[in-house]
Short mmCIF file of C-alpha atoms in Angstrom, two decimals:
data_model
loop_
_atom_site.label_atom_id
_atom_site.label_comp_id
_atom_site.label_asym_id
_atom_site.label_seq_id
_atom_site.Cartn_x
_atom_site.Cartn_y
_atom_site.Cartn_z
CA UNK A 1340 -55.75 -99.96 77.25
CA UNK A 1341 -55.58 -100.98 81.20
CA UNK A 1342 -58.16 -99.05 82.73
CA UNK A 1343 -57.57 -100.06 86.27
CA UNK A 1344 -57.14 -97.62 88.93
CA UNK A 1345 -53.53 -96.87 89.13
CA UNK A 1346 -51.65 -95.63 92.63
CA UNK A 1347 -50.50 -92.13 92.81
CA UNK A 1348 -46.83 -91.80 91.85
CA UNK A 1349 -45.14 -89.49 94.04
CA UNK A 1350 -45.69 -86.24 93.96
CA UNK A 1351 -43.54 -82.83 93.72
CA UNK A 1352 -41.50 -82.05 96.86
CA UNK A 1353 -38.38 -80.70 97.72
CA UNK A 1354 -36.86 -82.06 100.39
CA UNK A 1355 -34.90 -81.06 103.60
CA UNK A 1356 -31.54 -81.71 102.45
CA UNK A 1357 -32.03 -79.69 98.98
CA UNK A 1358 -32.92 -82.72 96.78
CA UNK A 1359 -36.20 -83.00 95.12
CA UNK A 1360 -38.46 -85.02 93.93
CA UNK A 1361 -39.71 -84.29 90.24
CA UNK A 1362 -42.63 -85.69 87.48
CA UNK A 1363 -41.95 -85.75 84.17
CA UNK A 1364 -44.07 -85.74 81.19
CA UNK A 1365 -43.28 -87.21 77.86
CA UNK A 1366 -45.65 -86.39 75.13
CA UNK A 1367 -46.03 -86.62 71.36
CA UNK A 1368 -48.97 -84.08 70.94
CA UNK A 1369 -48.75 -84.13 66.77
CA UNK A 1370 -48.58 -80.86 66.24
CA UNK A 1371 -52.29 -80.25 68.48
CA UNK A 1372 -53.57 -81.51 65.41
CA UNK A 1373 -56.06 -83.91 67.76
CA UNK A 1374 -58.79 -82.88 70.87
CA UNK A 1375 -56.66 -79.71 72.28
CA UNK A 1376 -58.76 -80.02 75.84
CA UNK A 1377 -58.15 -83.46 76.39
CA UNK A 1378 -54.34 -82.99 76.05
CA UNK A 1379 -54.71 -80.24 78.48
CA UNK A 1380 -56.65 -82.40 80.97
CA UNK A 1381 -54.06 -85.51 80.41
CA UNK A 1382 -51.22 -82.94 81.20
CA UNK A 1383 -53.05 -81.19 84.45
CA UNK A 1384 -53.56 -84.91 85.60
CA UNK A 1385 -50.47 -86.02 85.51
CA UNK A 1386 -49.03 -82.57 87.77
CA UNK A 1387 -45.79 -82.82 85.60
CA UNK A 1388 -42.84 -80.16 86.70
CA UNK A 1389 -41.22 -80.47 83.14
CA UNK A 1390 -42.92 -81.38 79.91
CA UNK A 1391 -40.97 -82.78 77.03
CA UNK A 1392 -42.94 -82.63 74.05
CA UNK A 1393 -42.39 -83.90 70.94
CA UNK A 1394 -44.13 -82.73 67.27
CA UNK A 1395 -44.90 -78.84 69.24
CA UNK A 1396 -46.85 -76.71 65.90
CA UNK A 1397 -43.62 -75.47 63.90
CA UNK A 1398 -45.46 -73.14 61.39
CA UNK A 1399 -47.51 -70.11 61.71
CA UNK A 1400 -48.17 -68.95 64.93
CA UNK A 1401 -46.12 -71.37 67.04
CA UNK A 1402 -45.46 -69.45 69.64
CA UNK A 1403 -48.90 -68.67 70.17
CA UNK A 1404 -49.85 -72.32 70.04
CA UNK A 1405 -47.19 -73.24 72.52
CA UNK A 1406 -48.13 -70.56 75.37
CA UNK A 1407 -51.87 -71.40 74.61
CA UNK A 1408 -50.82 -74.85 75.70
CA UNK A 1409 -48.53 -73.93 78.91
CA UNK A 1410 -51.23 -71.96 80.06
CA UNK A 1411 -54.18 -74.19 80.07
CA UNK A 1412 -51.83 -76.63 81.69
CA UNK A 1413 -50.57 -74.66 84.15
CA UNK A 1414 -46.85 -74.82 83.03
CA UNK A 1415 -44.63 -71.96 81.11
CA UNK A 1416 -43.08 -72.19 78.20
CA UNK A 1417 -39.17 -73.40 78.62
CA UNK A 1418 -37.68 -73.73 75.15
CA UNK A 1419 -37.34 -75.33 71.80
CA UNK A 1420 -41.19 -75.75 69.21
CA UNK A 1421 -40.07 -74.02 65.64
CA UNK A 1422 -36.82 -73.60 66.75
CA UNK A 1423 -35.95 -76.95 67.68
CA UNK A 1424 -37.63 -78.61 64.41
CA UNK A 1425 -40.53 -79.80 66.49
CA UNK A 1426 -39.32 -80.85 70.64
CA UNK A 1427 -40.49 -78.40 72.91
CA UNK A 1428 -40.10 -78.03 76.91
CA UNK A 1429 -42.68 -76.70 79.45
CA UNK A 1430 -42.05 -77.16 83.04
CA UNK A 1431 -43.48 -75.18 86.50
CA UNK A 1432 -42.81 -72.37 88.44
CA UNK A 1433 -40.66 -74.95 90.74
CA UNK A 1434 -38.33 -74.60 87.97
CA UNK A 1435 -35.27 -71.95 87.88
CA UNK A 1436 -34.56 -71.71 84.80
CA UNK A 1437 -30.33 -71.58 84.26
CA UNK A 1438 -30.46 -71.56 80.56
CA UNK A 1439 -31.90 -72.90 77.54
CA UNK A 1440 -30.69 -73.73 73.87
CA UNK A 1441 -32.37 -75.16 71.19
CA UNK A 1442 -30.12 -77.49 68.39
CA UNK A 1443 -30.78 -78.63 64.67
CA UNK A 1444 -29.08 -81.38 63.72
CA UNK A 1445 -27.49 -82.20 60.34
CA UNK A 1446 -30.49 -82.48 57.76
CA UNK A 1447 -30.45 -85.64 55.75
CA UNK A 1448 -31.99 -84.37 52.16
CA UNK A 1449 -35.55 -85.67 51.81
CA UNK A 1450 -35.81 -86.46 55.83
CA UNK A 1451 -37.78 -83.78 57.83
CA UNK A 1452 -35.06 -81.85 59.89
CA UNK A 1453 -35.05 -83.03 63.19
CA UNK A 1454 -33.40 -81.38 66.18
CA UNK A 1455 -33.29 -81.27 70.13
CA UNK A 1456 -34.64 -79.03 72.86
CA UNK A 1457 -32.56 -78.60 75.62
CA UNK A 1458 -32.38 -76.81 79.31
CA UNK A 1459 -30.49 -76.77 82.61
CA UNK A 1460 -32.72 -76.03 85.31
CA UNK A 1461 -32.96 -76.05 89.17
CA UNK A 1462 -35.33 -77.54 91.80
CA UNK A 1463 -34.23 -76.88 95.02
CA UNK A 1464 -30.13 -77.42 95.17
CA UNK A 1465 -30.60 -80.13 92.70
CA UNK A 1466 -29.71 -79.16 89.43
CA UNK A 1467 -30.58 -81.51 85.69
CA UNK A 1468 -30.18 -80.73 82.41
CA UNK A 1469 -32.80 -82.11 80.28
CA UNK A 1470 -33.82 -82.67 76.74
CA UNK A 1471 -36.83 -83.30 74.59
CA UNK A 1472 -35.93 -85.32 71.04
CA UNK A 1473 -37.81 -86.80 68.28
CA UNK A 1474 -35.32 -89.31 66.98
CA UNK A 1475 -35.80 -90.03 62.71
CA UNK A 1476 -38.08 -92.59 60.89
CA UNK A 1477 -34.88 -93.46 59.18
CA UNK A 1478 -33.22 -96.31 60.90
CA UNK A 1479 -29.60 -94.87 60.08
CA UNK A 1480 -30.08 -91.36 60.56
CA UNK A 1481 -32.17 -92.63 63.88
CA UNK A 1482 -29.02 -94.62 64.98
CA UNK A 1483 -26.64 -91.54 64.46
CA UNK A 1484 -28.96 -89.14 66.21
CA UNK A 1485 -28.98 -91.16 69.44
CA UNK A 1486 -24.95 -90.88 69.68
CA UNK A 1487 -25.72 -86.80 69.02
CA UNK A 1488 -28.43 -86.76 71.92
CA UNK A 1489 -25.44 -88.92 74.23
CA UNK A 1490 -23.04 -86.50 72.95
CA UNK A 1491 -25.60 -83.78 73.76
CA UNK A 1492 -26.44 -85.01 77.44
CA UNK A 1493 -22.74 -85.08 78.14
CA UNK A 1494 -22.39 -81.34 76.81
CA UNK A 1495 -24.57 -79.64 79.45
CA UNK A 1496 -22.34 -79.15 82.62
CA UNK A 1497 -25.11 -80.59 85.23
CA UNK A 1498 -24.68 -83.06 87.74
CA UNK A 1499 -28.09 -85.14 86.17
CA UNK A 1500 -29.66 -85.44 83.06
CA UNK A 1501 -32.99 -86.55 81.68
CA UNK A 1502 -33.36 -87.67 77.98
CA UNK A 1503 -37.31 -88.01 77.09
CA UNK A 1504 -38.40 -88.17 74.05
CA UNK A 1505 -40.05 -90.09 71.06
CA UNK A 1506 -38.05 -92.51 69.71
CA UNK A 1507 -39.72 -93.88 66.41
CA UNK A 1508 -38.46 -97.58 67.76
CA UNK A 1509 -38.63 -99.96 70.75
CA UNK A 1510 -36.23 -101.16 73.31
CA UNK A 1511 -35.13 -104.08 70.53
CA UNK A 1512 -34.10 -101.49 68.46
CA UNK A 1513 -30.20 -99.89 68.39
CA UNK A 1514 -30.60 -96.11 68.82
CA UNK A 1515 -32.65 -97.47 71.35
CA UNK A 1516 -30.75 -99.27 72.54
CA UNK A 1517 -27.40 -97.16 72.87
CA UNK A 1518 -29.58 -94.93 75.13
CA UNK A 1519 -30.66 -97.54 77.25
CA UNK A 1520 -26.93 -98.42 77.40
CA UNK A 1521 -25.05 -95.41 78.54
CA UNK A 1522 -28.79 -94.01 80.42
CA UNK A 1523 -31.37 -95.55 82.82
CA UNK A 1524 -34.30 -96.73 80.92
CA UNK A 1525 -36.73 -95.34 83.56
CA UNK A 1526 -39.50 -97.56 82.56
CA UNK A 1527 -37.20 -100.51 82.88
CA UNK A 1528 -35.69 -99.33 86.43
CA UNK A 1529 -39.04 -98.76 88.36
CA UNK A 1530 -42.07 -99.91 85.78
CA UNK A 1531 -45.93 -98.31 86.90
CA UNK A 1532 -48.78 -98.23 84.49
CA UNK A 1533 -48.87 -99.00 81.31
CA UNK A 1534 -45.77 -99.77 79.06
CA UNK A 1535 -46.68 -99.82 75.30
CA UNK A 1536 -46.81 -96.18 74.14
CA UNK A 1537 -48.19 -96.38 70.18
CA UNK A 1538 -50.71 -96.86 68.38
CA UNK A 1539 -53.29 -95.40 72.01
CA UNK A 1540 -56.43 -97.34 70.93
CA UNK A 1541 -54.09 -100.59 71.20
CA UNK A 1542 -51.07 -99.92 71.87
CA UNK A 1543 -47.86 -102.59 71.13
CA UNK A 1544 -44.75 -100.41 70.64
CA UNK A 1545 -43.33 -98.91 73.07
CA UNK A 1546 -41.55 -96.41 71.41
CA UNK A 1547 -42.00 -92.91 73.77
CA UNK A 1548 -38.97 -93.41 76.88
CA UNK A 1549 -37.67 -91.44 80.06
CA UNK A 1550 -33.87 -91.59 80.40
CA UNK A 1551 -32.04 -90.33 83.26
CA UNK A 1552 -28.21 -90.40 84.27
CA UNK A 1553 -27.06 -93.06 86.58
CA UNK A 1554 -27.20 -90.42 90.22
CA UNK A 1555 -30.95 -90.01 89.36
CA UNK A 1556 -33.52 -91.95 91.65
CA UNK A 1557 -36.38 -93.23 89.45
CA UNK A 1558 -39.31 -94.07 91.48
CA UNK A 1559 -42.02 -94.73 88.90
CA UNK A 1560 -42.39 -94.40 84.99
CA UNK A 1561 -44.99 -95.65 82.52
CA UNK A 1562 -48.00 -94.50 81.05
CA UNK A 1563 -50.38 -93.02 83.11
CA UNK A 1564 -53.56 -94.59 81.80
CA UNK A 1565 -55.89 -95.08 85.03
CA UNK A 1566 -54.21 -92.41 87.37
CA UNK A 1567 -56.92 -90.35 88.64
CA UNK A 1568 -58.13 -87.63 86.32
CA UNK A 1569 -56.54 -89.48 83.16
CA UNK A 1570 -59.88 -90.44 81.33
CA UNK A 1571 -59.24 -93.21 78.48
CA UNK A 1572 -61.37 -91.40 76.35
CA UNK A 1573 -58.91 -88.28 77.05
CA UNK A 1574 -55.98 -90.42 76.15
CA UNK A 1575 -57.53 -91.50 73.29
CA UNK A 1576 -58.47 -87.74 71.89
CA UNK A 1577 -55.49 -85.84 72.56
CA UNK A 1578 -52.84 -87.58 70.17
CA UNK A 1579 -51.46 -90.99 68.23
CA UNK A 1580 -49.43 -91.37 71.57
CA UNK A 1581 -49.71 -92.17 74.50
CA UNK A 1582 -47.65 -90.40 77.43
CA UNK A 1583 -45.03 -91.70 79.59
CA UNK A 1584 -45.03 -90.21 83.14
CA UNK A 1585 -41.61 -90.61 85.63
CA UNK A 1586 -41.38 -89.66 89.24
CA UNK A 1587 -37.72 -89.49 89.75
CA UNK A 1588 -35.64 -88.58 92.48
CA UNK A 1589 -33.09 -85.89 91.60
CA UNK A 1590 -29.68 -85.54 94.37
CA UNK A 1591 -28.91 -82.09 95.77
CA UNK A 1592 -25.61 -80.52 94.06
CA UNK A 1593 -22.92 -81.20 96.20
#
């Protein structure tokens, strides 16, 4: 894992004309099965305005598990965990919160249900709709959930959308690949930090991505492994991911 000191991304602002500038945190936590408090640290480091998490606890006491996380990271609760078969959102007080809804998708029998957590939000006069998805292990179902989360994206009635999520394949990869073909691959627009997101100890796949809509201004997105604060050992406790932080550049609504 690079441990070289990595420059600041830029940070949180909202700007003159109404737009704003936005991070975003991408985050398979496995269910907070791993070291809780370095999660918490990775998250406060990387000063994220939305958090789209992926594998949120599902069973008993979820909700309790999911505000026990928001608040030791600063952030509030914005949808999906149980409800969503696993994504979950957290995001700032910079966010207004428009609406939220949380979607299962068609269950393939034997596959673990899988489904998407979605919001439309506000940061200044910008307004994004944004969605947190854990796409299958199964390459088919994988393939037909990525046209769902499209589909989904171009549901939401918002000028810009981000798409973050867990992908359970890399770029090579068609589900993949159909995102990266109707969305910005962030990673692949303005690359900073690391890029391979699994296994953390060495990691080779890059399989965790930031999506946005074509009006949205990426600035930076990659793992954050050497940003101030972001310990390796931290990264290294807190899940069998890695995170994938974007600064990105959202357009006032006209």
């Amino acid at each position: 894992m690079d441990q070289q000191l990595l420059p600041s991304p830029p940070k949180s602002r909202t700007e003159p004309d109404g737009s704003a500038v936005i991070r975003v945190l991408s985050y398979n936590i496995r269910s907070l099965r791993d070291d809780e408090e370095a999660l918490a640290r990775v998250i406060r480091a990387c000063a994220p305005d939305l958090v789209f998490v992926q594998e949120a606890p599902r069973f008993f006491r979820w909700r309790k598990h999911a505000a026990r996380l928001a608040a030791k990271t600063d952030l509030v609760v914005l949808g999906g965990g149980a409800t969503a078969a696993g994504p979950l959102l957290l995001c700032s007080l910079r966010a207004f919160v428009e609406r939220t809804e949380d979607v299962l998708l068609p269950r393939t029998p034997g596959l673990h249900r899988r489904g998407f957590a979605t919001a439309v939000v506000r940061f200044g006069a910008a307004r994004v709709g944004v969605i947190s998805a854990h796409l299958s292990l199964d390459a088919a179902e994988r393939r037909a959930q990525a046209g769902l989360l499209l589909d989904r994206a171009g549901s939401l009635d918002a000028p810009h959308v981000i798409v973050a999520g867990d992908l359970n394949e890399g770029p090579e990869g068609p589900a993949f690949g159909m995102l990266a073909a109707a969305l910005q691959d962030c990673r692949e627009v303005a690359p900073w930090g690391g890029g391979p997101t699994f296994p953390p100890g060495a990691p080779a796949q890059r399989i965790d991505a930031v999506f946005a809509t074509g009006g949205v201004g990426v600035l930076a997105c990659g793992v954050p492994a050497g940003l101030a604060g972001v310990a390796p050992a931290d990264l290294l406790a807190a899940s069998d991911h890695l995170p994938v932080l974007a600064a990105l550049h959202l357009p006032a609504a006209p």
